[in-house]
mmCIF file with all atom_site columns, C-alpha atoms and ligand atoms in Angstrom:
data_model
loop_
_atom_site.group_PDB
_atom_site.id
_atom_site.type_symbol
_atom_site.label_atom_id
_atom_site.label_alt_id
_atom_site.label_comp_id
_atom_site.label_asym_id
_atom_site.label_entity_id
_atom_site.label_seq_id
_atom_site.pdbx_PDB_ins_code
_atom_site.Cartn_x
_atom_site.Cartn_y
_atom_site.Cartn_z
_atom_site.occupancy
_atom_site.B_iso_or_equiv
_atom_site.pdbx_formal_charge
_atom_site.auth_seq_id
_atom_site.auth_comp_id
_atom_site.auth_asym_id
_atom_site.auth_atom_id
_atom_site.pdbx_PDB_model_num
ATOM   1   C  CA  . MET A 1 1   ? 127.451 58.898 155.551 1.00 91.00 ? 1   MET A CA  1
ATOM   2   C  CA  . LEU A 1 2   ? 126.333 59.914 159.487 1.00 94.00 ? 2   LEU A CA  1
ATOM   3   C  CA  . HIS A 1 3   ? 129.073 62.859 159.545 1.00 95.00 ? 3   HIS A CA  1
ATOM   4   C  CA  . LEU A 1 4   ? 129.960 62.143 163.464 1.00 97.00 ? 4   LEU A CA  1
ATOM   5   C  CA  . GLU A 1 5   ? 133.779 63.071 164.472 1.00 97.00 ? 5   GLU A CA  1
ATOM   6   C  CA  . ALA A 1 6   ? 133.572 61.190 167.319 1.00 97.00 ? 6   ALA A CA  1
ATOM   7   C  CA  . ALA A 1 7   ? 132.889 57.168 167.542 1.00 97.00 ? 7   ALA A CA  1
ATOM   8   C  CA  . THR A 1 8   ? 131.578 55.947 170.413 1.00 96.00 ? 8   THR A CA  1
ATOM   9   C  CA  . ASP A 1 9   ? 134.418 54.518 173.272 1.00 93.00 ? 9   ASP A CA  1
ATOM   10  C  CA  . PRO A 1 10  ? 133.936 50.452 172.373 1.00 87.00 ? 10  PRO A CA  1
ATOM   11  C  CA  . GLY A 1 11  ? 132.809 49.746 176.299 1.00 93.00 ? 11  GLY A CA  1
ATOM   12  C  CA  . TRP A 1 12  ? 129.547 51.992 175.630 1.00 95.00 ? 12  TRP A CA  1
ATOM   13  C  CA  . ALA A 1 13  ? 126.702 49.472 174.770 1.00 96.00 ? 13  ALA A CA  1
ATOM   14  C  CA  . GLU A 1 14  ? 128.195 46.847 177.634 1.00 95.00 ? 14  GLU A CA  1
ATOM   15  C  CA  . ARG A 1 15  ? 127.371 50.172 180.448 1.00 95.00 ? 15  ARG A CA  1
ATOM   16  C  CA  . ALA A 1 16  ? 124.589 50.972 178.538 1.00 96.00 ? 16  ALA A CA  1
ATOM   17  C  CA  . VAL A 1 17  ? 123.181 46.954 178.689 1.00 96.00 ? 17  VAL A CA  1
ATOM   18  C  CA  . ALA A 1 18  ? 123.904 46.637 182.135 1.00 96.00 ? 18  ALA A CA  1
ATOM   19  C  CA  . HIS A 1 19  ? 121.690 50.007 182.297 1.00 96.00 ? 19  HIS A CA  1
ATOM   20  C  CA  . LEU A 1 20  ? 118.950 48.086 179.887 1.00 96.00 ? 20  LEU A CA  1
ATOM   21  C  CA  . ASP A 1 21  ? 116.091 49.959 181.468 1.00 95.00 ? 21  ASP A CA  1
ATOM   22  C  CA  . GLU A 1 22  ? 116.706 53.383 181.593 1.00 95.00 ? 22  GLU A CA  1
ATOM   23  C  CA  . ILE A 1 23  ? 118.152 53.564 178.680 1.00 96.00 ? 23  ILE A CA  1
ATOM   24  C  CA  . LEU A 1 24  ? 114.803 52.041 176.874 1.00 96.00 ? 24  LEU A CA  1
ATOM   25  C  CA  . LEU A 1 25  ? 112.945 54.891 179.344 1.00 97.00 ? 25  LEU A CA  1
ATOM   26  C  CA  . ASP A 1 26  ? 115.104 57.180 177.895 1.00 96.00 ? 26  ASP A CA  1
ATOM   27  C  CA  . HIS A 1 27  ? 114.892 56.093 174.309 1.00 97.00 ? 27  HIS A CA  1
ATOM   28  C  CA  . ALA A 1 28  ? 111.166 56.520 174.764 1.00 97.00 ? 28  ALA A CA  1
ATOM   29  C  CA  . HIS A 1 29  ? 111.760 60.431 175.766 1.00 97.00 ? 29  HIS A CA  1
ATOM   30  C  CA  . LEU A 1 30  ? 114.258 61.320 172.905 1.00 97.00 ? 30  LEU A CA  1
ATOM   31  C  CA  . GLU A 1 31  ? 111.702 59.581 169.834 1.00 97.00 ? 31  GLU A CA  1
ATOM   32  C  CA  . LYS A 1 32  ? 108.484 61.431 171.398 1.00 97.00 ? 32  LYS A CA  1
ATOM   33  C  CA  . LYS A 1 33  ? 111.280 64.728 171.467 1.00 97.00 ? 33  LYS A CA  1
ATOM   34  C  CA  . ALA A 1 34  ? 112.517 64.294 168.171 1.00 97.00 ? 34  ALA A CA  1
ATOM   35  C  CA  . ALA A 1 35  ? 109.428 64.198 166.740 1.00 98.00 ? 35  ALA A CA  1
ATOM   36  C  CA  . GLY A 1 36  ? 108.100 67.583 169.192 1.00 98.00 ? 36  GLY A CA  1
ATOM   37  C  CA  . THR A 1 37  ? 112.053 69.113 166.848 1.00 97.00 ? 37  THR A CA  1
ATOM   38  C  CA  . ALA A 1 38  ? 109.720 68.424 163.934 1.00 98.00 ? 38  ALA A CA  1
ATOM   39  C  CA  . VAL A 1 39  ? 106.305 70.223 164.915 1.00 98.00 ? 39  VAL A CA  1
ATOM   40  C  CA  . THR A 1 40  ? 107.983 72.573 166.724 1.00 97.00 ? 40  THR A CA  1
ATOM   41  C  CA  . LEU A 1 41  ? 109.963 73.206 162.640 1.00 97.00 ? 41  LEU A CA  1
ATOM   42  C  CA  . LEU A 1 42  ? 106.455 73.473 161.354 1.00 98.00 ? 42  LEU A CA  1
ATOM   43  C  CA  . PHE A 1 43  ? 105.348 76.143 163.697 1.00 98.00 ? 43  PHE A CA  1
ATOM   44  C  CA  . ARG A 1 44  ? 108.293 77.635 163.914 1.00 96.00 ? 44  ARG A CA  1
ATOM   45  C  CA  . HIS A 1 45  ? 108.325 78.503 159.910 1.00 97.00 ? 45  HIS A CA  1
ATOM   46  C  CA  . PRO A 1 46  ? 104.921 78.182 158.031 1.00 97.00 ? 46  PRO A CA  1
ATOM   47  C  CA  . GLU A 1 47  ? 106.287 80.099 156.200 1.00 96.00 ? 47  GLU A CA  1
ATOM   48  C  CA  . ILE A 1 48  ? 108.836 77.577 153.785 1.00 97.00 ? 48  ILE A CA  1
ATOM   49  C  CA  . ALA A 1 49  ? 106.480 75.558 152.035 1.00 97.00 ? 49  ALA A CA  1
ATOM   50  C  CA  . ALA A 1 50  ? 109.170 72.883 151.598 1.00 96.00 ? 50  ALA A CA  1
ATOM   51  C  CA  . LEU A 1 51  ? 109.453 72.153 155.562 1.00 97.00 ? 51  LEU A CA  1
ATOM   52  C  CA  . GLN A 1 52  ? 105.836 70.913 155.748 1.00 98.00 ? 52  GLN A CA  1
ATOM   53  C  CA  . GLN A 1 53  ? 105.635 67.278 154.291 1.00 98.00 ? 53  GLN A CA  1
ATOM   54  C  CA  . PRO A 1 54  ? 108.614 66.140 155.080 1.00 98.00 ? 54  PRO A CA  1
ATOM   55  C  CA  . LEU A 1 55  ? 108.655 67.137 158.555 1.00 98.00 ? 55  LEU A CA  1
ATOM   56  C  CA  . ALA A 1 56  ? 105.270 66.081 159.061 1.00 98.00 ? 56  ALA A CA  1
ATOM   57  C  CA  . ALA A 1 57  ? 106.388 62.938 157.812 1.00 98.00 ? 57  ALA A CA  1
ATOM   58  C  CA  . LEU A 1 58  ? 109.162 62.920 160.338 1.00 98.00 ? 58  LEU A CA  1
ATOM   59  C  CA  . ALA A 1 59  ? 107.222 63.896 162.917 1.00 98.00 ? 59  ALA A CA  1
ATOM   60  C  CA  . ARG A 1 60  ? 104.925 61.195 162.339 1.00 98.00 ? 60  ARG A CA  1
ATOM   61  C  CA  . GLU A 1 61  ? 107.813 58.026 161.937 1.00 98.00 ? 61  GLU A CA  1
ATOM   62  C  CA  . GLU A 1 62  ? 109.130 59.871 165.341 1.00 98.00 ? 62  GLU A CA  1
ATOM   63  C  CA  . LEU A 1 63  ? 106.574 59.123 167.228 1.00 98.00 ? 63  LEU A CA  1
ATOM   64  C  CA  . ALA A 1 64  ? 105.313 55.456 165.755 1.00 98.00 ? 64  ALA A CA  1
ATOM   65  C  CA  . HIS A 1 65  ? 108.868 54.935 167.036 1.00 98.00 ? 65  HIS A CA  1
ATOM   66  C  CA  . PHE A 1 66  ? 107.948 56.546 170.608 1.00 98.00 ? 66  PHE A CA  1
ATOM   67  C  CA  . GLU A 1 67  ? 104.783 53.851 170.268 1.00 98.00 ? 67  GLU A CA  1
ATOM   68  C  CA  . GLY A 1 68  ? 107.060 50.683 169.624 1.00 98.00 ? 68  GLY A CA  1
ATOM   69  C  CA  . VAL A 1 69  ? 109.119 51.929 172.747 1.00 98.00 ? 69  VAL A CA  1
ATOM   70  C  CA  . LEU A 1 70  ? 106.449 52.236 174.777 1.00 98.00 ? 70  LEU A CA  1
ATOM   71  C  CA  . ALA A 1 71  ? 104.758 48.687 174.084 1.00 98.00 ? 71  ALA A CA  1
ATOM   72  C  CA  . HIS A 1 72  ? 108.761 47.544 174.645 1.00 98.00 ? 72  HIS A CA  1
ATOM   73  C  CA  . LEU A 1 73  ? 109.337 49.053 178.497 1.00 98.00 ? 73  LEU A CA  1
ATOM   74  C  CA  . ALA A 1 74  ? 105.574 47.559 178.651 1.00 98.00 ? 74  ALA A CA  1
ATOM   75  C  CA  . ARG A 1 75  ? 106.678 43.981 178.099 1.00 97.00 ? 75  ARG A CA  1
ATOM   76  C  CA  . ARG A 1 76  ? 109.516 43.893 180.164 1.00 97.00 ? 76  ARG A CA  1
ATOM   77  C  CA  . GLY A 1 77  ? 107.845 45.754 183.322 1.00 97.00 ? 77  GLY A CA  1
ATOM   78  C  CA  . VAL A 1 78  ? 109.417 49.469 183.053 1.00 97.00 ? 78  VAL A CA  1
ATOM   79  C  CA  . PRO A 1 79  ? 107.010 51.716 183.960 1.00 96.00 ? 79  PRO A CA  1
ATOM   80  C  CA  . PHE A 1 80  ? 107.210 55.280 181.661 1.00 97.00 ? 80  PHE A CA  1
ATOM   81  C  CA  . ALA A 1 81  ? 107.318 57.618 183.743 1.00 96.00 ? 81  ALA A CA  1
ATOM   82  C  CA  . ARG A 1 82  ? 108.992 61.958 183.563 1.00 95.00 ? 82  ARG A CA  1
ATOM   83  C  CA  . GLN A 1 83  ? 112.934 62.030 182.502 1.00 90.00 ? 83  GLN A CA  1
ATOM   84  C  CA  . LYS A 1 84  ? 115.622 64.343 183.593 1.00 85.00 ? 84  LYS A CA  1
ATOM   85  C  CA  . PRO A 1 85  ? 117.126 65.991 180.825 1.00 82.00 ? 85  PRO A CA  1
ATOM   86  C  CA  . GLY A 1 86  ? 120.066 64.618 179.572 1.00 84.00 ? 86  GLY A CA  1
ATOM   87  C  CA  . ARG A 1 87  ? 123.619 66.749 179.622 1.00 90.00 ? 87  ARG A CA  1
ATOM   88  C  CA  . TYR A 1 88  ? 124.514 66.119 176.247 1.00 94.00 ? 88  TYR A CA  1
ATOM   89  C  CA  . ALA A 1 89  ? 121.295 67.660 173.615 1.00 91.00 ? 89  ALA A CA  1
ATOM   90  C  CA  . GLY A 1 90  ? 121.960 71.187 176.563 1.00 92.00 ? 90  GLY A CA  1
ATOM   91  C  CA  . ARG A 1 91  ? 125.586 70.850 175.276 1.00 95.00 ? 91  ARG A CA  1
ATOM   92  C  CA  . LEU A 1 92  ? 124.619 70.213 172.050 1.00 96.00 ? 92  LEU A CA  1
ATOM   93  C  CA  . HIS A 1 93  ? 122.190 73.325 171.409 1.00 95.00 ? 93  HIS A CA  1
ATOM   94  C  CA  . ALA A 1 94  ? 124.104 75.318 172.954 1.00 96.00 ? 94  ALA A CA  1
ATOM   95  C  CA  . ILE A 1 95  ? 126.433 75.782 170.444 1.00 97.00 ? 95  ILE A CA  1
ATOM   96  C  CA  . ALA A 1 96  ? 123.043 77.152 168.266 1.00 97.00 ? 96  ALA A CA  1
ATOM   97  C  CA  . ARG A 1 97  ? 122.227 80.603 167.124 1.00 97.00 ? 97  ARG A CA  1
ATOM   98  C  CA  . SER A 1 98  ? 119.713 82.431 168.139 1.00 95.00 ? 98  SER A CA  1
ATOM   99  C  CA  . ASP A 1 99  ? 119.299 85.253 164.990 1.00 95.00 ? 99  ASP A CA  1
ATOM   100 C  CA  . PRO A 1 100 ? 116.957 84.797 162.590 1.00 91.00 ? 100 PRO A CA  1
ATOM   101 C  CA  . ALA A 1 101 ? 119.615 84.226 159.765 1.00 91.00 ? 101 ALA A CA  1
ATOM   102 C  CA  . HIS A 1 102 ? 120.632 80.955 161.229 1.00 96.00 ? 102 HIS A CA  1
ATOM   103 C  CA  . GLN A 1 103 ? 118.485 79.881 163.361 1.00 96.00 ? 103 GLN A CA  1
ATOM   104 C  CA  . LEU A 1 104 ? 116.934 77.557 161.535 1.00 97.00 ? 104 LEU A CA  1
ATOM   105 C  CA  . LEU A 1 105 ? 120.159 76.438 159.949 1.00 98.00 ? 105 LEU A CA  1
ATOM   106 C  CA  . ASP A 1 106 ? 121.735 75.663 163.196 1.00 98.00 ? 106 ASP A CA  1
ATOM   107 C  CA  . THR A 1 107 ? 118.633 73.734 164.284 1.00 98.00 ? 107 THR A CA  1
ATOM   108 C  CA  . LEU A 1 108 ? 118.260 71.865 161.324 1.00 98.00 ? 108 LEU A CA  1
ATOM   109 C  CA  . LEU A 1 109 ? 121.442 71.021 161.539 1.00 98.00 ? 109 LEU A CA  1
ATOM   110 C  CA  . VAL A 1 110 ? 121.468 69.587 165.284 1.00 98.00 ? 110 VAL A CA  1
ATOM   111 C  CA  . ALA A 1 111 ? 118.773 67.161 164.892 1.00 98.00 ? 111 ALA A CA  1
ATOM   112 C  CA  . ALA A 1 112 ? 120.771 65.772 161.638 1.00 98.00 ? 112 ALA A CA  1
ATOM   113 C  CA  . LEU A 1 113 ? 123.866 64.814 164.394 1.00 98.00 ? 113 LEU A CA  1
ATOM   114 C  CA  . ILE A 1 114 ? 121.619 63.823 167.249 1.00 97.00 ? 114 ILE A CA  1
ATOM   115 C  CA  . GLU A 1 115 ? 119.440 61.571 164.122 1.00 97.00 ? 115 GLU A CA  1
ATOM   116 C  CA  . ALA A 1 116 ? 122.927 60.709 163.661 1.00 98.00 ? 116 ALA A CA  1
ATOM   117 C  CA  . ARG A 1 117 ? 124.031 59.694 167.208 1.00 97.00 ? 117 ARG A CA  1
ATOM   118 C  CA  . SER A 1 118 ? 121.009 58.102 167.481 1.00 97.00 ? 118 SER A CA  1
ATOM   119 C  CA  . CYS A 1 119 ? 121.936 55.666 165.013 1.00 97.00 ? 119 CYS A CA  1
ATOM   120 C  CA  . GLU A 1 120 ? 125.567 54.990 165.964 1.00 97.00 ? 120 GLU A CA  1
ATOM   121 C  CA  . ARG A 1 121 ? 124.393 54.058 169.249 1.00 97.00 ? 121 ARG A CA  1
ATOM   122 C  CA  . LEU A 1 122 ? 120.565 52.256 168.431 1.00 97.00 ? 122 LEU A CA  1
ATOM   123 C  CA  . GLY A 1 123 ? 123.441 50.269 166.338 1.00 97.00 ? 123 GLY A CA  1
ATOM   124 C  CA  . LEU A 1 124 ? 125.671 49.420 168.825 1.00 97.00 ? 124 LEU A CA  1
ATOM   125 C  CA  . LEU A 1 125 ? 122.507 48.126 171.544 1.00 97.00 ? 125 LEU A CA  1
ATOM   126 C  CA  . ALA A 1 126 ? 121.392 45.918 168.546 1.00 96.00 ? 126 ALA A CA  1
ATOM   127 C  CA  . ASP A 1 127 ? 124.841 44.248 168.658 1.00 96.00 ? 127 ASP A CA  1
ATOM   128 C  CA  . ALA A 1 128 ? 125.259 44.352 172.494 1.00 96.00 ? 128 ALA A CA  1
ATOM   129 C  CA  . LEU A 1 129 ? 121.369 42.849 173.007 1.00 96.00 ? 129 LEU A CA  1
ATOM   130 C  CA  . GLU A 1 130 ? 121.721 40.034 170.557 1.00 95.00 ? 130 GLU A CA  1
ATOM   131 C  CA  . PRO A 1 131 ? 121.879 38.149 173.555 1.00 94.00 ? 131 PRO A CA  1
ATOM   132 C  CA  . VAL A 1 132 ? 120.116 39.704 176.966 1.00 93.00 ? 132 VAL A CA  1
ATOM   133 C  CA  . ASP A 1 133 ? 116.708 40.857 174.818 1.00 95.00 ? 133 ASP A CA  1
ATOM   134 C  CA  . ALA A 1 134 ? 116.621 38.858 171.204 1.00 96.00 ? 134 ALA A CA  1
ATOM   135 C  CA  . GLU A 1 135 ? 113.233 40.878 170.364 1.00 96.00 ? 135 GLU A CA  1
ATOM   136 C  CA  . LEU A 1 136 ? 114.468 44.420 171.895 1.00 96.00 ? 136 LEU A CA  1
ATOM   137 C  CA  . ALA A 1 137 ? 117.704 44.083 169.435 1.00 97.00 ? 137 ALA A CA  1
ATOM   138 C  CA  . ALA A 1 138 ? 115.296 43.407 166.124 1.00 97.00 ? 138 ALA A CA  1
ATOM   139 C  CA  . TYR A 1 139 ? 113.652 46.120 167.036 1.00 97.00 ? 139 TYR A CA  1
ATOM   140 C  CA  . TYR A 1 140 ? 116.519 48.656 167.320 1.00 97.00 ? 140 TYR A CA  1
ATOM   141 C  CA  . ARG A 1 141 ? 117.496 46.740 164.166 1.00 96.00 ? 141 ARG A CA  1
ATOM   142 C  CA  . SER A 1 142 ? 114.828 47.970 162.719 1.00 96.00 ? 142 SER A CA  1
ATOM   143 C  CA  . LEU A 1 143 ? 115.431 51.409 163.134 1.00 96.00 ? 143 LEU A CA  1
ATOM   144 C  CA  . LEU A 1 144 ? 118.538 52.543 161.790 1.00 96.00 ? 144 LEU A CA  1
ATOM   145 C  CA  . ALA A 1 145 ? 117.316 52.950 158.688 1.00 95.00 ? 145 ALA A CA  1
ATOM   146 C  CA  . SER A 1 146 ? 115.029 55.284 159.359 1.00 96.00 ? 146 SER A CA  1
ATOM   147 C  CA  . GLU A 1 147 ? 117.322 57.283 162.206 1.00 96.00 ? 147 GLU A CA  1
ATOM   148 C  CA  . ALA A 1 148 ? 120.059 57.520 159.085 1.00 97.00 ? 148 ALA A CA  1
ATOM   149 C  CA  . ARG A 1 149 ? 117.287 58.623 156.544 1.00 97.00 ? 149 ARG A CA  1
ATOM   150 C  CA  . HIS A 1 150 ? 116.275 61.168 159.261 1.00 98.00 ? 150 HIS A CA  1
ATOM   151 C  CA  . HIS A 1 151 ? 119.532 62.229 159.375 1.00 98.00 ? 151 HIS A CA  1
ATOM   152 C  CA  . GLY A 1 152 ? 120.007 62.985 155.815 1.00 98.00 ? 152 GLY A CA  1
ATOM   153 C  CA  . GLU A 1 153 ? 116.490 64.379 155.232 1.00 98.00 ? 153 GLU A CA  1
ATOM   154 C  CA  . TYR A 1 154 ? 117.502 66.997 157.982 1.00 98.00 ? 154 TYR A CA  1
ATOM   155 C  CA  . LEU A 1 155 ? 121.070 67.719 155.862 1.00 98.00 ? 155 LEU A CA  1
ATOM   156 C  CA  . GLN A 1 156 ? 118.301 68.372 153.185 1.00 98.00 ? 156 GLN A CA  1
ATOM   157 C  CA  . LEU A 1 157 ? 116.115 70.597 154.511 1.00 98.00 ? 157 LEU A CA  1
ATOM   158 C  CA  . ALA A 1 158 ? 119.033 72.733 156.005 1.00 98.00 ? 158 ALA A CA  1
ATOM   159 C  CA  . GLU A 1 159 ? 120.439 72.800 151.623 1.00 98.00 ? 159 GLU A CA  1
ATOM   160 C  CA  . THR A 1 160 ? 116.768 73.576 150.387 1.00 96.00 ? 160 THR A CA  1
ATOM   161 C  CA  . CYS A 1 161 ? 117.064 76.984 152.199 1.00 93.00 ? 161 CYS A CA  1
ATOM   162 C  CA  . HIS A 1 162 ? 121.259 77.831 152.333 1.00 96.00 ? 162 HIS A CA  1
ATOM   163 C  CA  . SER A 1 163 ? 123.696 76.290 150.289 1.00 97.00 ? 163 SER A CA  1
ATOM   164 C  CA  . ALA A 1 164 ? 125.307 73.636 149.834 1.00 97.00 ? 164 ALA A CA  1
ATOM   165 C  CA  . GLU A 1 165 ? 128.765 75.495 150.983 1.00 98.00 ? 165 GLU A CA  1
ATOM   166 C  CA  . THR A 1 166 ? 127.296 76.947 154.183 1.00 98.00 ? 166 THR A CA  1
ATOM   167 C  CA  . VAL A 1 167 ? 125.624 73.724 155.292 1.00 98.00 ? 167 VAL A CA  1
ATOM   168 C  CA  . ARG A 1 168 ? 129.137 72.185 154.976 1.00 98.00 ? 168 ARG A CA  1
ATOM   169 C  CA  . VAL A 1 169 ? 131.277 74.512 156.605 1.00 98.00 ? 169 VAL A CA  1
ATOM   170 C  CA  . ARG A 1 170 ? 128.496 74.214 159.595 1.00 98.00 ? 170 ARG A CA  1
ATOM   171 C  CA  . LEU A 1 171 ? 127.965 70.934 159.739 1.00 98.00 ? 171 LEU A CA  1
ATOM   172 C  CA  . ALA A 1 172 ? 131.621 70.455 160.156 1.00 98.00 ? 172 ALA A CA  1
ATOM   173 C  CA  . GLU A 1 173 ? 131.483 73.227 163.368 1.00 98.00 ? 173 GLU A CA  1
ATOM   174 C  CA  . ILE A 1 174 ? 129.428 71.862 165.052 1.00 98.00 ? 174 ILE A CA  1
ATOM   175 C  CA  . ALA A 1 175 ? 129.806 68.111 164.354 1.00 98.00 ? 175 ALA A CA  1
ATOM   176 C  CA  . ALA A 1 176 ? 133.358 69.112 165.492 1.00 98.00 ? 176 ALA A CA  1
ATOM   177 C  CA  . HIS A 1 177 ? 131.480 70.618 168.687 1.00 98.00 ? 177 HIS A CA  1
ATOM   178 C  CA  . GLU A 1 178 ? 129.279 67.169 168.739 1.00 98.00 ? 178 GLU A CA  1
ATOM   179 C  CA  . ALA A 1 179 ? 132.447 65.305 168.699 1.00 97.00 ? 179 ALA A CA  1
ATOM   180 C  CA  . SER A 1 180 ? 134.360 66.960 171.709 1.00 97.00 ? 180 SER A CA  1
ATOM   181 C  CA  . ILE A 1 181 ? 131.697 66.923 173.767 1.00 96.00 ? 181 ILE A CA  1
ATOM   182 C  CA  . VAL A 1 182 ? 130.721 62.799 174.087 1.00 95.00 ? 182 VAL A CA  1
ATOM   183 C  CA  . ARG A 1 183 ? 134.446 62.179 173.362 1.00 93.00 ? 183 ARG A CA  1
ATOM   184 C  CA  . GLY A 1 184 ? 134.255 64.704 176.714 1.00 88.00 ? 184 GLY A CA  1
ATOM   185 C  CA  . ALA A 1 185 ? 131.637 62.697 178.261 1.00 84.00 ? 185 ALA A CA  1
ATOM   186 C  CA  . GLY A 1 186 ? 131.182 60.517 181.637 1.00 84.00 ? 186 GLY A CA  1
ATOM   187 C  CA  . PHE A 1 187 ? 129.307 58.017 181.210 1.00 89.00 ? 187 PHE A CA  1
ATOM   188 C  CA  . GLU A 1 188 ? 125.279 58.790 182.581 1.00 89.00 ? 188 GLU A CA  1
ATOM   189 C  CA  . PRO A 1 189 ? 122.792 55.682 181.471 1.00 90.00 ? 189 PRO A CA  1
ATOM   190 C  CA  . ARG A 1 190 ? 121.410 57.774 178.997 1.00 93.00 ? 190 ARG A CA  1
ATOM   191 C  CA  . LEU A 1 191 ? 121.423 56.967 175.255 1.00 93.00 ? 191 LEU A CA  1
ATOM   192 C  CA  . HIS A 1 192 ? 123.429 60.068 173.724 1.00 93.00 ? 192 HIS A CA  1
ATOM   193 C  CA  . GLY A 1 193 ? 124.924 59.568 177.633 1.00 84.00 ? 193 GLY A CA  1
HETATM 194 FE FE1 . FE2 B 2 .   ? 113.128 57.640 165.953 1.00 84.75 ? 1   FE2 B FE1 1
HETATM 195 FE FE1 . FE2 B 2 .   ? 115.017 59.839 163.950 1.00 84.75 ? 2   FE2 B FE1 1
#
């Protein structure tokens, strides 16, 4: 279960496939950022033993995805390049509280929802890509299980630090915020755009 409150617009995948190289470049950056989020949490919270191994494994897995997407960029002849940040992540992180009592919980739940949205979109892309680039479609399909698992792992980590009820209530608030961003966003050639 991905805990997403809004489904992606059904026309999104077709528009994304029309901008496939930009989407693929954006996806590469997202995998790198996902690894960075996990590593940042490791550095920020060395005092929480329960976070260390799961986040180290998650960071490794995201870096492997980054390498996988780099290989597909190279195969399609798309050079890796710097990219301006998309609007989604900034808007989503705006709901995260920065005080010490809540920062970790909100960061874990925002990360959980980013994983969930990535999983949903990669699935939509995999279906739409089948006739266009079957190799990439298969690669995207191979990522779905790990992104869904990452979603669940971030929720479990949140529950190691807070009660299940606290996590449930805050997850619902952040999921509603995420859904409002997705519903209100015009199309950008981004995985979360
Ligand atoms: Fe990933
Ligand atoms: Fe992930």
